[in-house]
PDB file of C-alpha atoms in Angstrom:
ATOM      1  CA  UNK A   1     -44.080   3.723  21.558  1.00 86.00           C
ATOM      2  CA  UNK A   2     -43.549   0.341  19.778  1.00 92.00           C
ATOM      3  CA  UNK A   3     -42.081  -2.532  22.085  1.00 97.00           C
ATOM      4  CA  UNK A   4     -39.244  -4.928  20.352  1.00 98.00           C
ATOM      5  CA  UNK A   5     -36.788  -7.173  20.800  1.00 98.00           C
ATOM      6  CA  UNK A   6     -32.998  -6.330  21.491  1.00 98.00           C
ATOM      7  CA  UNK A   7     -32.213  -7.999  18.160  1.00 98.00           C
ATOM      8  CA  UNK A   8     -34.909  -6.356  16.143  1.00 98.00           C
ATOM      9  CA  UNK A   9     -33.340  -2.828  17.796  1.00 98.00           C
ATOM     10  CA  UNK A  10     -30.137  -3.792  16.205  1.00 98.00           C
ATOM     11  CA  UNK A  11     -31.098  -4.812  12.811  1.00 98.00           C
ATOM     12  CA  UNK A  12     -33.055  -1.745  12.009  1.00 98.00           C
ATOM     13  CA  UNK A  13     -30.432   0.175  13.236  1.00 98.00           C
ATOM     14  CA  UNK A  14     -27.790  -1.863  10.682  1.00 99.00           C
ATOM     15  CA  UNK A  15     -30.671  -0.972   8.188  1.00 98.00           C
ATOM     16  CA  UNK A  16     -31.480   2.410   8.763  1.00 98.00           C
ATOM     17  CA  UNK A  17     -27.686   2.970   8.431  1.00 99.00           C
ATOM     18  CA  UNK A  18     -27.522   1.270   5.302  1.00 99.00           C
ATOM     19  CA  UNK A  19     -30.304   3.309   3.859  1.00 98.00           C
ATOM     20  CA  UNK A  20     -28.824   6.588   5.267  1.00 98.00           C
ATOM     21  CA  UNK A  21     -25.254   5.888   3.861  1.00 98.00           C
ATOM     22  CA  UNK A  22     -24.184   4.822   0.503  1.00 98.00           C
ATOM     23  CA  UNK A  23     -20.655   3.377   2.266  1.00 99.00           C
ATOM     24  CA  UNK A  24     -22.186   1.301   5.415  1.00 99.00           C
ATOM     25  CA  UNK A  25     -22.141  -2.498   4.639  1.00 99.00           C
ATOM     26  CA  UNK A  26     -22.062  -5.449   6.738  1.00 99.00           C
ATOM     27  CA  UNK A  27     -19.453  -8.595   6.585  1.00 98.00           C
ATOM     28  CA  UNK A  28     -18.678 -11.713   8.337  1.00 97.00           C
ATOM     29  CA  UNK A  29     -19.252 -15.482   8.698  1.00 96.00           C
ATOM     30  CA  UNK A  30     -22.791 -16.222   7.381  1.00 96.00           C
ATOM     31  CA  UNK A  31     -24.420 -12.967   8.010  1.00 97.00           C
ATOM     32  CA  UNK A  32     -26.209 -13.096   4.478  1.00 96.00           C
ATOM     33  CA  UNK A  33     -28.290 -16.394   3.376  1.00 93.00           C
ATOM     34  CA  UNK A  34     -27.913 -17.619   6.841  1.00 96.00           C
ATOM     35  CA  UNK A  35     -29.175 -14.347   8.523  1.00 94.00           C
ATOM     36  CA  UNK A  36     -26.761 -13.987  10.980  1.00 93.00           C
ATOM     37  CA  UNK A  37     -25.876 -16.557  13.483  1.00 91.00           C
ATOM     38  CA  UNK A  38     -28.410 -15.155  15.982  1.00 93.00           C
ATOM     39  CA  UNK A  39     -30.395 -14.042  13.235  1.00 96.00           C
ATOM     40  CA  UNK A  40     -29.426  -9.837  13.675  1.00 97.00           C
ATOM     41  CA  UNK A  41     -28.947  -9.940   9.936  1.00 98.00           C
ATOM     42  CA  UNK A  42     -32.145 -11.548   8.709  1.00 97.00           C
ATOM     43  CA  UNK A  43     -33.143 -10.409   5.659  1.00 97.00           C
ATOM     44  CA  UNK A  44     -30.556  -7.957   4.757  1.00 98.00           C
ATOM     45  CA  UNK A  45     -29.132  -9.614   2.397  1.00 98.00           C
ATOM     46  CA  UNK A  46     -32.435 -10.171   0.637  1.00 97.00           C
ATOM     47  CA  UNK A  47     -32.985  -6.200   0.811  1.00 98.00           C
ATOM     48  CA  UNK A  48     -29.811  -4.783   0.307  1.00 98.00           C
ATOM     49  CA  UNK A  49     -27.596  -7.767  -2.024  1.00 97.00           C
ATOM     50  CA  UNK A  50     -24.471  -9.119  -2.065  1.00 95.00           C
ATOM     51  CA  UNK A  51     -22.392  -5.619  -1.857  1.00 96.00           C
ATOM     52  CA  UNK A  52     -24.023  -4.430   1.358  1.00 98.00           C
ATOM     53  CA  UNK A  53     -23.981  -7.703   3.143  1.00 98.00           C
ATOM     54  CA  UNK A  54     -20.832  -9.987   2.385  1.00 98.00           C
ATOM     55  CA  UNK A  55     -20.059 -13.461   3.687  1.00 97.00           C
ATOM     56  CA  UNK A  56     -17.318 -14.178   4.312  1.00 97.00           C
ATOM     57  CA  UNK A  57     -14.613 -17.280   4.729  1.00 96.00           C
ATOM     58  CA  UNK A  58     -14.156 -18.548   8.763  1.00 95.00           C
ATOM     59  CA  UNK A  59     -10.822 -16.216   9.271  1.00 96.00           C
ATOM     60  CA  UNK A  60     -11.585 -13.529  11.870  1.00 97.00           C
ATOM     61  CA  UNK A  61      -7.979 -11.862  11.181  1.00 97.00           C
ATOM     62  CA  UNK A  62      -8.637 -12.013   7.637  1.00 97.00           C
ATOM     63  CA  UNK A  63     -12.040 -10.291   7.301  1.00 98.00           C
ATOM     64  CA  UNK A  64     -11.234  -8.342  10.347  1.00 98.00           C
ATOM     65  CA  UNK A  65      -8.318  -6.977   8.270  1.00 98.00           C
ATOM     66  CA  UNK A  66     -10.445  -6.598   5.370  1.00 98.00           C
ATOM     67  CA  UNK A  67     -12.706  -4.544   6.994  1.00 98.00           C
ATOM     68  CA  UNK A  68      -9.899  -2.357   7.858  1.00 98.00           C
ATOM     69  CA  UNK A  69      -8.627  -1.727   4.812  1.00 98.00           C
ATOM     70  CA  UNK A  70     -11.828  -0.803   3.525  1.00 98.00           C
ATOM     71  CA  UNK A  71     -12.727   1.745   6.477  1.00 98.00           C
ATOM     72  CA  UNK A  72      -9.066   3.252   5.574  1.00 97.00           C
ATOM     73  CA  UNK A  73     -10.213   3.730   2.468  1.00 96.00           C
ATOM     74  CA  UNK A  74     -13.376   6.042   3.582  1.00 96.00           C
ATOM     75  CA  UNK A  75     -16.054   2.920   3.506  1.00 98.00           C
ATOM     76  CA  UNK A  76     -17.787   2.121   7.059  1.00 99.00           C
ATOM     77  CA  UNK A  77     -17.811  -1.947   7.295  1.00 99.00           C
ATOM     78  CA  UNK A  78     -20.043  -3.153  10.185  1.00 99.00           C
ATOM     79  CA  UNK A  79     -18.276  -6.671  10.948  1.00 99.00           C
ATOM     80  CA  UNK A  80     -19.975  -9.437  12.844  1.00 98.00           C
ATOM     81  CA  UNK A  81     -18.336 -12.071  15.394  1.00 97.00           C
ATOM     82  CA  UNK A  82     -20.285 -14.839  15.776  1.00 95.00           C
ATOM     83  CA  UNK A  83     -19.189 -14.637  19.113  1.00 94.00           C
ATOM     84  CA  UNK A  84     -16.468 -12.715  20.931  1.00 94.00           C
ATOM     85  CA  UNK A  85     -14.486 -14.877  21.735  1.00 93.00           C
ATOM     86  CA  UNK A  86     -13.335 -15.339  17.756  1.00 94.00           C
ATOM     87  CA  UNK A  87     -12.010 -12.052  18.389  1.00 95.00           C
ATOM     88  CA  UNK A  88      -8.918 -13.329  20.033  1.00 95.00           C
ATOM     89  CA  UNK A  89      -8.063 -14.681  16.287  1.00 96.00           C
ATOM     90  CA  UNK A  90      -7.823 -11.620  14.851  1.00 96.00           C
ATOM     91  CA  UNK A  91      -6.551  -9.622  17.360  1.00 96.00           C
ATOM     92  CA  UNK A  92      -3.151  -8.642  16.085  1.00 97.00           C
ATOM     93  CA  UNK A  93      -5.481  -6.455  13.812  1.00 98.00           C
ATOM     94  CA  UNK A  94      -7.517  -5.154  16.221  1.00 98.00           C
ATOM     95  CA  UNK A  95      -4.934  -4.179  18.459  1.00 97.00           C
ATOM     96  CA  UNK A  96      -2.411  -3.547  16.519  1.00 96.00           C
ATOM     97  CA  UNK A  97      -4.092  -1.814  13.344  1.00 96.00           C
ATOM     98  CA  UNK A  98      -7.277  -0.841  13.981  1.00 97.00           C
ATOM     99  CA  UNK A  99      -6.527   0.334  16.814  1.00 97.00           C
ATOM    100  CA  UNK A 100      -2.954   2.277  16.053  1.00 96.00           C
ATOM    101  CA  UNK A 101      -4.303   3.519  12.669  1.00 95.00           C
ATOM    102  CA  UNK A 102      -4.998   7.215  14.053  1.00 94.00           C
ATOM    103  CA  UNK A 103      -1.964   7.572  15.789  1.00 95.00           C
ATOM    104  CA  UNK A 104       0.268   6.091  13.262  1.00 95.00           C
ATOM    105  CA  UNK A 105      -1.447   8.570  10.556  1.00 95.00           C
ATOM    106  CA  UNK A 106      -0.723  11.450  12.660  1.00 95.00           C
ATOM    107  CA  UNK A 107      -4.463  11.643  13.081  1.00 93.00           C
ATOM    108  CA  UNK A 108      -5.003  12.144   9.453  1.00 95.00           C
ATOM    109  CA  UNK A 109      -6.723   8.694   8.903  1.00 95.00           C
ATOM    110  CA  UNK A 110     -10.130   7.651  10.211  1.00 96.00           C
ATOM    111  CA  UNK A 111     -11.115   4.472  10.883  1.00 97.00           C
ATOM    112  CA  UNK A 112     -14.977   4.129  10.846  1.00 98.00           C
ATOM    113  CA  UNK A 113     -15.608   0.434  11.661  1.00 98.00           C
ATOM    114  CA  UNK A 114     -17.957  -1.405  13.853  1.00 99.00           C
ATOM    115  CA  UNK A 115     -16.968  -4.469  15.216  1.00 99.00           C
ATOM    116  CA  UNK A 116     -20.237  -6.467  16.770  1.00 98.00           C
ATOM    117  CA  UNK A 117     -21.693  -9.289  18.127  1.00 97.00           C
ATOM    118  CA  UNK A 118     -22.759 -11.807  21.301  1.00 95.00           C
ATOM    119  CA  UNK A 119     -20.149 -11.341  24.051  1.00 92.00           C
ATOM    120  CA  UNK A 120     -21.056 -13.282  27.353  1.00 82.00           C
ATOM    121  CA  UNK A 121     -21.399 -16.515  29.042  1.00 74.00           C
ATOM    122  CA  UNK A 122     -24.133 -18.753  30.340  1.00 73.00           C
ATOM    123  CA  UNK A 123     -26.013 -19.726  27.377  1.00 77.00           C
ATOM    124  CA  UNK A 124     -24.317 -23.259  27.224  1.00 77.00           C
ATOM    125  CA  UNK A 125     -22.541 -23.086  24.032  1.00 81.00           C
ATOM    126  CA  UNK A 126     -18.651 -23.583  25.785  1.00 81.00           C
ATOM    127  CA  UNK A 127     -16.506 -21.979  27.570  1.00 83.00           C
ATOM    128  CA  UNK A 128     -14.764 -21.444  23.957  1.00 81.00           C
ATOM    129  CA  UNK A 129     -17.227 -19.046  23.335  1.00 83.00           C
ATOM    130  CA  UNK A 130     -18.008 -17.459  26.443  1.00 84.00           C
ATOM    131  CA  UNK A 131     -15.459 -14.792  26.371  1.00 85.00           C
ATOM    132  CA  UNK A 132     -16.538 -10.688  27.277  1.00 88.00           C
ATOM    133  CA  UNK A 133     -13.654  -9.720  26.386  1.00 90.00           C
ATOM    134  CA  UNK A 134     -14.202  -5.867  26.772  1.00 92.00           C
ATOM    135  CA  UNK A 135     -12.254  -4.787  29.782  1.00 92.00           C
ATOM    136  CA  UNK A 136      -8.950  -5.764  27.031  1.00 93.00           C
ATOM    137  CA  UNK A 137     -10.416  -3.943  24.618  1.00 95.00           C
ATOM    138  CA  UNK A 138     -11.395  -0.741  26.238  1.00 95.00           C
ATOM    139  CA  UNK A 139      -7.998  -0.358  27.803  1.00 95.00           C
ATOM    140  CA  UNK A 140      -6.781  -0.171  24.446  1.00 95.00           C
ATOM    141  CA  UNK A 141      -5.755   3.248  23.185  1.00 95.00           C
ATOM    142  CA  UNK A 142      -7.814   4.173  19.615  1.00 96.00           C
ATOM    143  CA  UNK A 143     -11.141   1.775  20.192  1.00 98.00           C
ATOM    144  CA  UNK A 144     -14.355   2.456  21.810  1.00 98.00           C
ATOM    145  CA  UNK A 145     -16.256  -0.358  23.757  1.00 98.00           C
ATOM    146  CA  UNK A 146     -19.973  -0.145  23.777  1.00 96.00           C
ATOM    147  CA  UNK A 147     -22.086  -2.750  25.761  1.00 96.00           C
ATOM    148  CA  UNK A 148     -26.150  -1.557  24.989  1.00 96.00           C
ATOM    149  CA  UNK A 149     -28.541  -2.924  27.992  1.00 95.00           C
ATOM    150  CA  UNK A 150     -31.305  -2.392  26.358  1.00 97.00           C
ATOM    151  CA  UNK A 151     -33.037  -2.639  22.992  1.00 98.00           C
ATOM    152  CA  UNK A 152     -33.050   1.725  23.147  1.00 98.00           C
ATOM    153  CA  UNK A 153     -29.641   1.455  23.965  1.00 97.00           C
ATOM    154  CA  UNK A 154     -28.780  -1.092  21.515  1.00 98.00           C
ATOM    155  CA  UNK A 155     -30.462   1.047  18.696  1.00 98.00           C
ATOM    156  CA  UNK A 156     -28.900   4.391  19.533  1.00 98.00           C
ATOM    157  CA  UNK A 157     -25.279   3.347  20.420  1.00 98.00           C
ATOM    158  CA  UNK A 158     -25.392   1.123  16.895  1.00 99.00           C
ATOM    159  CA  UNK A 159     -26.114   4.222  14.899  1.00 99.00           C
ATOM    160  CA  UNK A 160     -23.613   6.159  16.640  1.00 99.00           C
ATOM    161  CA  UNK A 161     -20.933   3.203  16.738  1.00 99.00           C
ATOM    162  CA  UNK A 162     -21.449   3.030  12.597  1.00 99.00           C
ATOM    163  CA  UNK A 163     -21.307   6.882  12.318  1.00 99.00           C
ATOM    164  CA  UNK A 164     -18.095   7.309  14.440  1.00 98.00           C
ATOM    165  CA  UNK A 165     -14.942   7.635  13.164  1.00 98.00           C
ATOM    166  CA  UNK A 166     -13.008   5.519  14.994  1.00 97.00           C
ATOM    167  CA  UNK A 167     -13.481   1.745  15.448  1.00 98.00           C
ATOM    168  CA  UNK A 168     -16.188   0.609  18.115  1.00 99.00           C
ATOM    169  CA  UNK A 169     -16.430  -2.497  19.482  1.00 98.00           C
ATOM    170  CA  UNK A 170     -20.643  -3.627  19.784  1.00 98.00           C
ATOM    171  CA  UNK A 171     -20.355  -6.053  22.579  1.00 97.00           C
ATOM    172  CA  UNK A 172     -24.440  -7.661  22.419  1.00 97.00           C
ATOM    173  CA  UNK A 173     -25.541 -10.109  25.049  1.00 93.00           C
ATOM    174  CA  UNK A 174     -27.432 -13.124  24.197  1.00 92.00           C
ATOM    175  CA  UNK A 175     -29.441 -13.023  26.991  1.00 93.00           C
ATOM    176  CA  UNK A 176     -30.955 -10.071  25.811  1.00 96.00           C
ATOM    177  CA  UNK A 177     -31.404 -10.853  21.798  1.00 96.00           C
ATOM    178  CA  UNK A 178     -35.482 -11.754  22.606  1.00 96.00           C
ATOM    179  CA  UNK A 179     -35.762  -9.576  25.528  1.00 97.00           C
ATOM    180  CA  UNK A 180     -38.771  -6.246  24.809  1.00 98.00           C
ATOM    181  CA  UNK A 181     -37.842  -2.889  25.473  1.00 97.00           C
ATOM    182  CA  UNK A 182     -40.208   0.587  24.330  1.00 97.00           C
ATOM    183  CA  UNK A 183     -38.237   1.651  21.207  1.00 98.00           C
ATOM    184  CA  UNK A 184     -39.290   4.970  19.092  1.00 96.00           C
ATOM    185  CA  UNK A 185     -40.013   4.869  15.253  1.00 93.00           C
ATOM    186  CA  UNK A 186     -38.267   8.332  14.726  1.00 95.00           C
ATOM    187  CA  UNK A 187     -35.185   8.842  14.069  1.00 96.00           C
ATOM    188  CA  UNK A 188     -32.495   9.160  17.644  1.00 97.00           C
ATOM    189  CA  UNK A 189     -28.963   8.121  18.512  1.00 98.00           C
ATOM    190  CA  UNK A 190     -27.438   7.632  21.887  1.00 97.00           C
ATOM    191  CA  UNK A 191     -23.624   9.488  22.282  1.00 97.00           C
ATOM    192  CA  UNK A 192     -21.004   7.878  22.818  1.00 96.00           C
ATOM    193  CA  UNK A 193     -19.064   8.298  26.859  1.00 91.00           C
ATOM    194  CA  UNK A 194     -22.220   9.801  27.969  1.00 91.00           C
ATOM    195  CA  UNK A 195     -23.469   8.430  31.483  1.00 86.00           C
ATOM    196  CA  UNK A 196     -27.627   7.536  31.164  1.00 86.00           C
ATOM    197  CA  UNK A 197     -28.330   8.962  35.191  1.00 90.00           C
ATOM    198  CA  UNK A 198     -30.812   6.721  36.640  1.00 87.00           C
ATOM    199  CA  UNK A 199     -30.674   8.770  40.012  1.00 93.00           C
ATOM    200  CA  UNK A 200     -28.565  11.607  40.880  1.00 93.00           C
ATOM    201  CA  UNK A 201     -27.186  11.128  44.527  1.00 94.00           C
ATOM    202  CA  UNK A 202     -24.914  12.973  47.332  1.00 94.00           C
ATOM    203  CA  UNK A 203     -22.734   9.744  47.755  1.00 95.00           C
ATOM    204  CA  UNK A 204     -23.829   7.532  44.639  1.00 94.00           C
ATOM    205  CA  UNK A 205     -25.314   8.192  41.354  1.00 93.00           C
ATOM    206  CA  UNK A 206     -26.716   5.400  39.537  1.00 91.00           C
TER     207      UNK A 206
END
């Protein structure tokens, strides 16, 4: 079984998805020429072109709400924070829309959107944009919160997040992005509010 990095988990997942789906496409700040500010993206954009991989303006409530209007209208955008803590600018849509969209429709309206990126401190880059901001987020009624641990983990919950109808929220450490885990070639996803048991126990189960 192949070893690689945490990031390189991620992007083949974003490309595998791409490949598998005709309506999977990425968007957000730089994630095209640039590659991605930790470089999850790279060479997507040269693969796939300007329709699957979109940069966009700095707004995170505007693209944020762009990507929701396009997953309302049966397309699955995978959106990329720079970092977390940007999230807190767009979170009247997160909250709000992406979040109420089921509910509000009756439960007649998906809302199949990924929304990823580095969540988590000590990497010196401020405490600006150090946030994890995930216990917020997965106390919120209609989204999913997803924090992979590995670059297995990372791969499977990824495919799963973009396949899901509802909106996930990919919360990536940095830490990790160069870290090596054993990662299969074929194809595998990782479900969603399924514990991985470590070690079954009488009083504790890791």
């Amino acid at each position: 079984m192949p070893l690689i990095t945490y990031r390189e988990a991620l992007k083949n997942a974003l490309s595998e998805e791409i490949e598998r789906d005709e309506n999977v496409f990425i968007l957000g700040e730089e994630v095209a020429q640039y590659n991605g500010a930790y470089k999850v993206t790279e060479g997507l954009w040269k693969k796939y072109g300007d329709k699957r991989v979109v940069d966009t303006p700095i707004s995170e409530a505007g693209f944020i709400g762009m990507g929701i209007g396009a997953a309302m209208l049966g397309l699955r955008p995978v959106i990329e924070l720079m970092f977390w803590s940007f999230a807190y600018e767009g979170f009247d849509q997160i909250v709000n829309n992406a979040g109420c969209v089921r509910y509000m429709s009756g439960g007649l309206v998906n809302l199949p959107l990924v929304i990823r990126g580095p969540a988590n401190g000590g990497t010196n880059v401020g405490a600006t944009h150090s946030h994890t901001p995930e216990n917020l987020l997965a106390t919120t009624p209609g989204l999913k919160v997803v924090t992979p641990a590995t670059a297995y983990d990372a791969k499977g919950l990824m495919k799963t997040a973009i396949r899901d109808n509802d909106p996930v929220m990919v919360m990536e450490n940095t830490l990790l992005y160069g870290e090596k885990w054993e990662v299969p070639d074929e194809e595998y996803l990782v479900p969603l509010g399924v514990a991985d048991v470590k070690r079954q126990g009488n009083d504790i189960t890791l």
